[in-house]
Amino acid sequence: MKMIQDFNFKGIKAIVRVDFNVPLDKKTFTVTDDTRIRGALPTINKIINDGGCCILMSHLGRPEGRQEKYSLKPVLPVLEKLLGKKVLFADDCLGESAVKMSAALKPGEVLLLENVRFYPEEEGKPVLPDTATDEEKKAAKAELKAKQKELAKKLATYAEIYVNDAFGTAHRAHGTTAVIADYFPKDKIMFGFLINSELAAMDKVLHNPQRPFTAIMGGAKVSDKILLIENLLNRVDNIIIGGGMTYTFVKAMGGKIGNSLCEGDKLELAMNLINKAKEKGVKLILPVDSLNGDKFDNEANTGITAVDAVPDGWMGLDIAEKSIKLFDEVINNSKTILWNGPMGVFEMEKFSKGTTSLARSIAAATSKGAYSLIGGGDSVAAINKFGLADKVSYVSTGGGAMLEYMEGKKLPGITAIRGE
Ligand code: AMP
């Protein structure tokens, strides 16, 4: 596999799939968070500094056909400012202008193509009325898949090299994230720097962890995290459970959880995970106490009880002091830490302490030499909110993609290049 750092792009035209799916202000349509744009800079700079040129393609949002509110145009001024140079823009990724502008691109130049999802074949998922029959669905899908290949094939003619640096969509088998790689020779496809660092961080934790290795799982539902927890049970020394999923485990063990979040159909599964952890010698650590509210509201009345004694009419919305201390001790003694999902309803000030304290414990362990990887939308939002992102080893940019990789699944965007 070709590695971007060893490749010289002098005189080469590269087409790069980036993830510019950035949040936009609803009124002004300006970019409100440029993290993803900044994430692509090392790859773009490498190409143009070598004396190559690059064509950037990305999606933004979930447009249904061409919808101006999903245009990538607002990205242009931000990218130009960050790169310190003019960036060209083609207002249709497959149109005549895109073809001509790509062909005319000179060394050092950057061209951004309009949202690739303006073409439904990029995703390859037909939008059909509920009344469509299975036959109709199958036929529409086959037709769109054929068009997806056409889209990928045409985009591939724009450049000599394909670089995938869009980790956030690596779990999707889309035209520009995976299919396009088929239209380049194997030695003309590679990952960009962002995907390389994401893979290095995840592989370090999955395959080469320093021990003790502690995984911390939080968030709302256990059902979203089953595969991840199962895969991790083969790898970790400790698994800390927090957040809403706690109460499904507690109920499964016969505890009282009041009105706390609970997935009644997952009690057996929770028990299975507890038993599997025992069999494998993994310490599964649940909170010991619970900060309860009498309603799901920042203005709720609160009270602390043992985690298995939440009174009727109350719901557990955060971990409390004893759990915070217990988790801190485990994290403090860990050499590898993986965190996914908040410990409570951290969006509400009253129930954010568990998550803030956990983030601080992870930052403190990192400063003592532990390796910490934070992933999954809400834990990343939390670590950013608390201003601790630069105090941990790695913050993943890909929510769904990271979860699937850590579950042990093959991601189409990764396989298309790594070929396994
Ligand atoms: P997830 O997307 O599964 O990681 O879940 C994140 C969401 O879980 C956040 O919006 C939290 O507010 C929510 N959450 C965390 N703890 C609890 C809890 N004890 N009860 C209800 N929701 C919770």
PDB file of N, CA, C and O and ligand atoms in Angstrom, residues 218-222 224-225 242-247 260-261 290-291 296 315-319 340-348 351 355 376-379 403, ligand 1:
ATOM      1  N   GLY A 218     -20.433   4.804  27.881  1.00  0.00           N
ATOM      2  CA  GLY A 218     -21.571   5.522  28.443  1.00  0.00           C
ATOM      3  C   GLY A 218     -22.602   5.751  27.357  1.00  0.00           C
ATOM      4  O   GLY A 218     -22.613   5.046  26.353  1.00  0.00           O
ATOM      5  N   GLY A 219     -23.421   6.773  27.553  1.00  0.00           N
ATOM      6  CA  GLY A 219     -24.429   7.085  26.541  1.00  0.00           C
ATOM      7  C   GLY A 219     -25.760   6.478  26.899  1.00  0.00           C
ATOM      8  O   GLY A 219     -25.911   5.860  27.963  1.00  0.00           O
ATOM      9  N   ALA A 220     -26.696   6.654  25.995  1.00  0.00           N
ATOM     10  CA  ALA A 220     -28.077   6.341  26.333  1.00  0.00           C
ATOM     11  C   ALA A 220     -28.360   4.834  26.376  1.00  0.00           C
ATOM     12  O   ALA A 220     -28.854   4.313  27.375  1.00  0.00           O
ATOM     13  N   LYS A 221     -28.037   4.143  25.301  1.00  0.00           N
ATOM     14  CA  LYS A 221     -28.562   2.785  25.177  1.00  0.00           C
ATOM     15  C   LYS A 221     -27.483   1.733  25.076  1.00  0.00           C
ATOM     16  O   LYS A 221     -26.517   1.896  24.335  1.00  0.00           O
ATOM     17  N   VAL A 222     -27.703   0.615  25.738  1.00  0.00           N
ATOM     18  CA  VAL A 222     -26.770  -0.506  25.619  1.00  0.00           C
ATOM     19  C   VAL A 222     -26.892  -1.137  24.229  1.00  0.00           C
ATOM     20  O   VAL A 222     -25.911  -1.610  23.662  1.00  0.00           O
ATOM     21  N   ASP A 224     -27.038   0.133  21.368  1.00  0.00           N
ATOM     22  CA  ASP A 224     -26.151   0.735  20.359  1.00  0.00           C
ATOM     23  C   ASP A 224     -24.707   0.257  20.516  1.00  0.00           C
ATOM     24  O   ASP A 224     -23.901   0.420  19.613  1.00  0.00           O
ATOM     25  N   LYS A 225     -24.390  -0.253  21.694  1.00  0.00           N
ATOM     26  CA  LYS A 225     -22.972  -0.508  22.004  1.00  0.00           C
ATOM     27  C   LYS A 225     -22.661  -1.987  22.197  1.00  0.00           C
ATOM     28  O   LYS A 225     -21.537  -2.327  22.568  1.00  0.00           O
ATOM     29  N   GLY A 242     -21.326   3.470  32.287  1.00  0.00           N
ATOM     30  CA  GLY A 242     -21.980   4.635  32.890  1.00  0.00           C
ATOM     31  C   GLY A 242     -23.107   5.099  31.997  1.00  0.00           C
ATOM     32  O   GLY A 242     -23.456   4.436  31.020  1.00  0.00           O
ATOM     33  N   GLY A 243     -23.679   6.262  32.324  1.00  0.00           N
ATOM     34  CA  GLY A 243     -24.744   6.818  31.488  1.00  0.00           C
ATOM     35  C   GLY A 243     -26.041   6.038  31.607  1.00  0.00           C
ATOM     36  O   GLY A 243     -26.222   5.215  32.512  1.00  0.00           O
ATOM     37  N   GLY A 244     -26.941   6.313  30.662  1.00  0.00           N
ATOM     38  CA  GLY A 244     -28.265   5.697  30.715  1.00  0.00           C
ATOM     39  C   GLY A 244     -28.231   4.180  30.667  1.00  0.00           C
ATOM     40  O   GLY A 244     -29.084   3.511  31.258  1.00  0.00           O
ATOM     41  N   MET A 245     -27.239   3.610  30.002  1.00  0.00           N
ATOM     42  CA  MET A 245     -27.219   2.142  29.854  1.00  0.00           C
ATOM     43  C   MET A 245     -26.997   1.420  31.187  1.00  0.00           C
ATOM     44  O   MET A 245     -27.323   0.258  31.337  1.00  0.00           O
ATOM     45  N   THR A 246     -26.473   2.167  32.180  1.00  0.00           N
ATOM     46  CA  THR A 246     -26.239   1.599  33.508  1.00  0.00           C
ATOM     47  C   THR A 246     -27.479   0.861  34.022  1.00  0.00           C
ATOM     48  O   THR A 246     -27.401  -0.236  34.581  1.00  0.00           O
ATOM     49  N   TYR A 247     -28.637   1.526  33.837  1.00  0.00           N
ATOM     50  CA  TYR A 247     -29.844   1.067  34.531  1.00  0.00           C
ATOM     51  C   TYR A 247     -30.413  -0.225  33.943  1.00  0.00           C
ATOM     52  O   TYR A 247     -31.087  -0.977  34.652  1.00  0.00           O
ATOM     53  N   SER A 260     -35.779   5.336  35.594  1.00  0.00           N
ATOM     54  CA  SER A 260     -34.564   5.527  34.782  1.00  0.00           C
ATOM     55  C   SER A 260     -34.715   4.857  33.435  1.00  0.00           C
ATOM     56  O   SER A 260     -35.525   3.933  33.264  1.00  0.00           O
ATOM     57  N   LEU A 261     -33.885   5.328  32.494  1.00  0.00           N
ATOM     58  CA  LEU A 261     -33.861   4.742  31.153  1.00  0.00           C
ATOM     59  C   LEU A 261     -33.599   3.238  31.270  1.00  0.00           C
ATOM     60  O   LEU A 261     -32.710   2.816  32.006  1.00  0.00           O
ATOM     61  N   SER A 290     -26.085   6.987  42.258  1.00  0.00           N
ATOM     62  CA  SER A 290     -26.785   7.598  41.140  1.00  0.00           C
ATOM     63  C   SER A 290     -27.327   8.964  41.561  1.00  0.00           C
ATOM     64  O   SER A 290     -27.888   9.109  42.653  1.00  0.00           O
ATOM     65  N   LEU A 291     -27.120   9.959  40.705  1.00  0.00           N
ATOM     66  CA  LEU A 291     -27.736  11.271  40.949  1.00  0.00           C
ATOM     67  C   LEU A 291     -29.069  11.276  40.208  1.00  0.00           C
ATOM     68  O   LEU A 291     -29.101  11.189  38.976  1.00  0.00           O
ATOM     69  N   PHE A 296     -36.975  14.856  33.761  1.00  0.00           N
ATOM     70  CA  PHE A 296     -35.872  14.966  32.814  1.00  0.00           C
ATOM     71  C   PHE A 296     -35.718  16.437  32.450  1.00  0.00           C
ATOM     72  O   PHE A 296     -36.186  16.896  31.425  1.00  0.00           O
ATOM     73  N   MET A 315     -35.568   9.376  38.316  1.00  0.00           N
ATOM     74  CA  MET A 315     -34.751   8.734  37.295  1.00  0.00           C
ATOM     75  C   MET A 315     -33.279   9.088  37.475  1.00  0.00           C
ATOM     76  O   MET A 315     -32.944  10.229  37.828  1.00  0.00           O
ATOM     77  N   GLY A 316     -32.413   8.086  37.261  1.00  0.00           N
ATOM     78  CA  GLY A 316     -30.964   8.306  37.378  1.00  0.00           C
ATOM     79  C   GLY A 316     -30.481   9.070  36.156  1.00  0.00           C
ATOM     80  O   GLY A 316     -30.631   8.602  35.027  1.00  0.00           O
ATOM     81  N   LEU A 317     -29.899  10.259  36.401  1.00  0.00           N
ATOM     82  CA  LEU A 317     -29.492  11.097  35.266  1.00  0.00           C
ATOM     83  C   LEU A 317     -27.990  11.383  35.242  1.00  0.00           C
ATOM     84  O   LEU A 317     -27.485  11.996  34.317  1.00  0.00           O
ATOM     85  N   ASP A 318     -27.288  10.926  36.288  1.00  0.00           N
ATOM     86  CA  ASP A 318     -25.825  11.078  36.288  1.00  0.00           C
ATOM     87  C   ASP A 318     -25.257  10.126  37.340  1.00  0.00           C
ATOM     88  O   ASP A 318     -25.983   9.634  38.200  1.00  0.00           O
ATOM     89  N   ILE A 319     -23.930   9.927  37.263  1.00  0.00           N
ATOM     90  CA  ILE A 319     -23.292   9.182  38.344  1.00  0.00           C
ATOM     91  C   ILE A 319     -23.044  10.165  39.487  1.00  0.00           C
ATOM     92  O   ILE A 319     -22.980  11.381  39.263  1.00  0.00           O
ATOM     93  N   ASN A 340     -16.068   6.166  25.242  1.00  0.00           N
ATOM     94  CA  ASN A 340     -17.166   6.401  24.303  1.00  0.00           C
ATOM     95  C   ASN A 340     -18.475   6.574  25.070  1.00  0.00           C
ATOM     96  O   ASN A 340     -18.958   5.630  25.690  1.00  0.00           O
ATOM     97  N   GLY A 341     -19.024   7.769  25.029  1.00  0.00           N
ATOM     98  CA  GLY A 341     -20.360   8.004  25.601  1.00  0.00           C
ATOM     99  C   GLY A 341     -20.334   8.651  26.973  1.00  0.00           C
ATOM    100  O   GLY A 341     -19.570   8.235  27.847  1.00  0.00           O
ATOM    101  N   PRO A 342     -21.193   9.675  27.191  1.00  0.00           N
ATOM    102  CA  PRO A 342     -21.203  10.412  28.453  1.00  0.00           C
ATOM    103  C   PRO A 342     -21.746   9.602  29.643  1.00  0.00           C
ATOM    104  O   PRO A 342     -22.456   8.620  29.466  1.00  0.00           O
ATOM    105  N   MET A 343     -21.373  10.047  30.848  1.00  0.00           N
ATOM    106  CA  MET A 343     -21.759   9.356  32.091  1.00  0.00           C
ATOM    107  C   MET A 343     -23.151   9.750  32.569  1.00  0.00           C
ATOM    108  O   MET A 343     -23.712   9.119  33.473  1.00  0.00           O
ATOM    109  N   GLY A 344     -23.671  10.831  31.984  1.00  0.00           N
ATOM    110  CA  GLY A 344     -24.989  11.305  32.389  1.00  0.00           C
ATOM    111  C   GLY A 344     -25.508  12.266  31.340  1.00  0.00           C
ATOM    112  O   GLY A 344     -24.921  12.404  30.263  1.00  0.00           O
ATOM    113  N   VAL A 345     -26.593  12.942  31.667  1.00  0.00           N
ATOM    114  CA  VAL A 345     -27.172  13.900  30.719  1.00  0.00           C
ATOM    115  C   VAL A 345     -26.340  15.186  30.803  1.00  0.00           C
ATOM    116  O   VAL A 345     -26.757  16.187  31.395  1.00  0.00           O
ATOM    117  N   PHE A 346     -25.140  15.135  30.210  1.00  0.00           N
ATOM    118  CA  PHE A 346     -24.155  16.208  30.394  1.00  0.00           C
ATOM    119  C   PHE A 346     -24.599  17.522  29.751  1.00  0.00           C
ATOM    120  O   PHE A 346     -24.076  18.586  30.077  1.00  0.00           O
ATOM    121  N   GLU A 347     -25.598  17.448  28.862  1.00  0.00           N
ATOM    122  CA  GLU A 347     -26.097  18.680  28.234  1.00  0.00           C
ATOM    123  C   GLU A 347     -26.779  19.564  29.278  1.00  0.00           C
ATOM    124  O   GLU A 347     -26.896  20.768  29.099  1.00  0.00           O
ATOM    125  N   MET A 348     -27.273  18.949  30.380  1.00  0.00           N
ATOM    126  CA  MET A 348     -27.905  19.731  31.458  1.00  0.00           C
ATOM    127  C   MET A 348     -26.876  19.924  32.568  1.00  0.00           C
ATOM    128  O   MET A 348     -26.327  18.947  33.085  1.00  0.00           O
ATOM    129  N   PHE A 351     -26.607  17.766  35.621  1.00  0.00           N
ATOM    130  CA  PHE A 351     -26.254  16.344  35.472  1.00  0.00           C
ATOM    131  C   PHE A 351     -24.987  16.156  34.634  1.00  0.00           C
ATOM    132  O   PHE A 351     -24.803  15.136  33.976  1.00  0.00           O
ATOM    133  N   THR A 355     -19.702  13.425  33.900  1.00  0.00           N
ATOM    134  CA  THR A 355     -18.968  13.411  32.626  1.00  0.00           C
ATOM    135  C   THR A 355     -17.753  14.339  32.680  1.00  0.00           C
ATOM    136  O   THR A 355     -16.670  13.966  32.224  1.00  0.00           O
ATOM    137  N   GLY A 376     -16.730   8.874  19.355  1.00  0.00           N
ATOM    138  CA  GLY A 376     -18.189   8.842  19.457  1.00  0.00           C
ATOM    139  C   GLY A 376     -18.677  10.249  19.691  1.00  0.00           C
ATOM    140  O   GLY A 376     -18.131  10.964  20.548  1.00  0.00           O
ATOM    141  N   GLY A 377     -19.679  10.663  18.916  1.00  0.00           N
ATOM    142  CA  GLY A 377     -20.158  12.038  18.877  1.00  0.00           C
ATOM    143  C   GLY A 377     -20.252  12.731  20.224  1.00  0.00           C
ATOM    144  O   GLY A 377     -19.679  13.801  20.410  1.00  0.00           O
ATOM    145  N   ASP A 378     -20.944  12.125  21.194  1.00  0.00           N
ATOM    146  CA  ASP A 378     -21.219  12.858  22.422  1.00  0.00           C
ATOM    147  C   ASP A 378     -20.033  12.978  23.357  1.00  0.00           C
ATOM    148  O   ASP A 378     -19.909  13.972  24.058  1.00  0.00           O
ATOM    149  N   SER A 379     -19.160  11.967  23.377  1.00  0.00           N
ATOM    150  CA  SER A 379     -17.979  12.118  24.243  1.00  0.00           C
ATOM    151  C   SER A 379     -17.040  13.159  23.664  1.00  0.00           C
ATOM    152  O   SER A 379     -16.384  13.894  24.398  1.00  0.00           O
ATOM    153  N   LEU A 403     -16.848   3.736  15.675  1.00  0.00           N
ATOM    154  CA  LEU A 403     -17.546   2.657  16.381  1.00  0.00           C
ATOM    155  C   LEU A 403     -17.459   1.358  15.586  1.00  0.00           C
ATOM    156  O   LEU A 403     -17.141   0.304  16.125  1.00  0.00           O
TER     157      LEU A 403
HETATM  158  P1  AMP B   1     -25.167   7.978  22.892  1.00  0.00           P
HETATM  159  O1  AMP B   1     -25.504   8.723  21.635  1.00  0.00           O
HETATM  160  O2  AMP B   1     -25.733   6.623  22.978  1.00  0.00           O
HETATM  161  O3  AMP B   1     -23.683   8.046  23.215  1.00  0.00           O
HETATM  162  O4  AMP B   1     -25.929   8.761  24.038  1.00  0.00           O
HETATM  163  C1  AMP B   1     -25.668  10.070  24.387  1.00  0.00           C
HETATM  164  C2  AMP B   1     -26.842  10.622  25.127  1.00  0.00           C
HETATM  165  O5  AMP B   1     -27.090   9.846  26.272  1.00  0.00           O
HETATM  166  C3  AMP B   1     -26.630  12.037  25.597  1.00  0.00           C
HETATM  167  O6  AMP B   1     -27.508  12.888  24.919  1.00  0.00           O
HETATM  168  C4  AMP B   1     -26.968  11.977  27.089  1.00  0.00           C
HETATM  169  O7  AMP B   1     -27.773  13.038  27.526  1.00  0.00           O
HETATM  170  C5  AMP B   1     -27.720  10.675  27.202  1.00  0.00           C
HETATM  171  N1  AMP B   1     -27.642  10.109  28.572  1.00  0.00           N
HETATM  172  C6  AMP B   1     -26.546   9.874  29.279  1.00  0.00           C
HETATM  173  N2  AMP B   1     -26.862   9.397  30.497  1.00  0.00           N
HETATM  174  C7  AMP B   1     -28.203   9.348  30.563  1.00  0.00           C
HETATM  175  C8  AMP B   1     -29.138   8.946  31.570  1.00  0.00           C
HETATM  176  N3  AMP B   1     -28.722   8.503  32.761  1.00  0.00           N
HETATM  177  N4  AMP B   1     -30.450   9.009  31.262  1.00  0.00           N
HETATM  178  C9  AMP B   1     -30.869   9.452  30.051  1.00  0.00           C
HETATM  179  N5  AMP B   1     -30.037   9.838  29.066  1.00  0.00           N
HETATM  180  C10 AMP B   1     -28.721   9.789  29.321  1.00  0.00           C
END
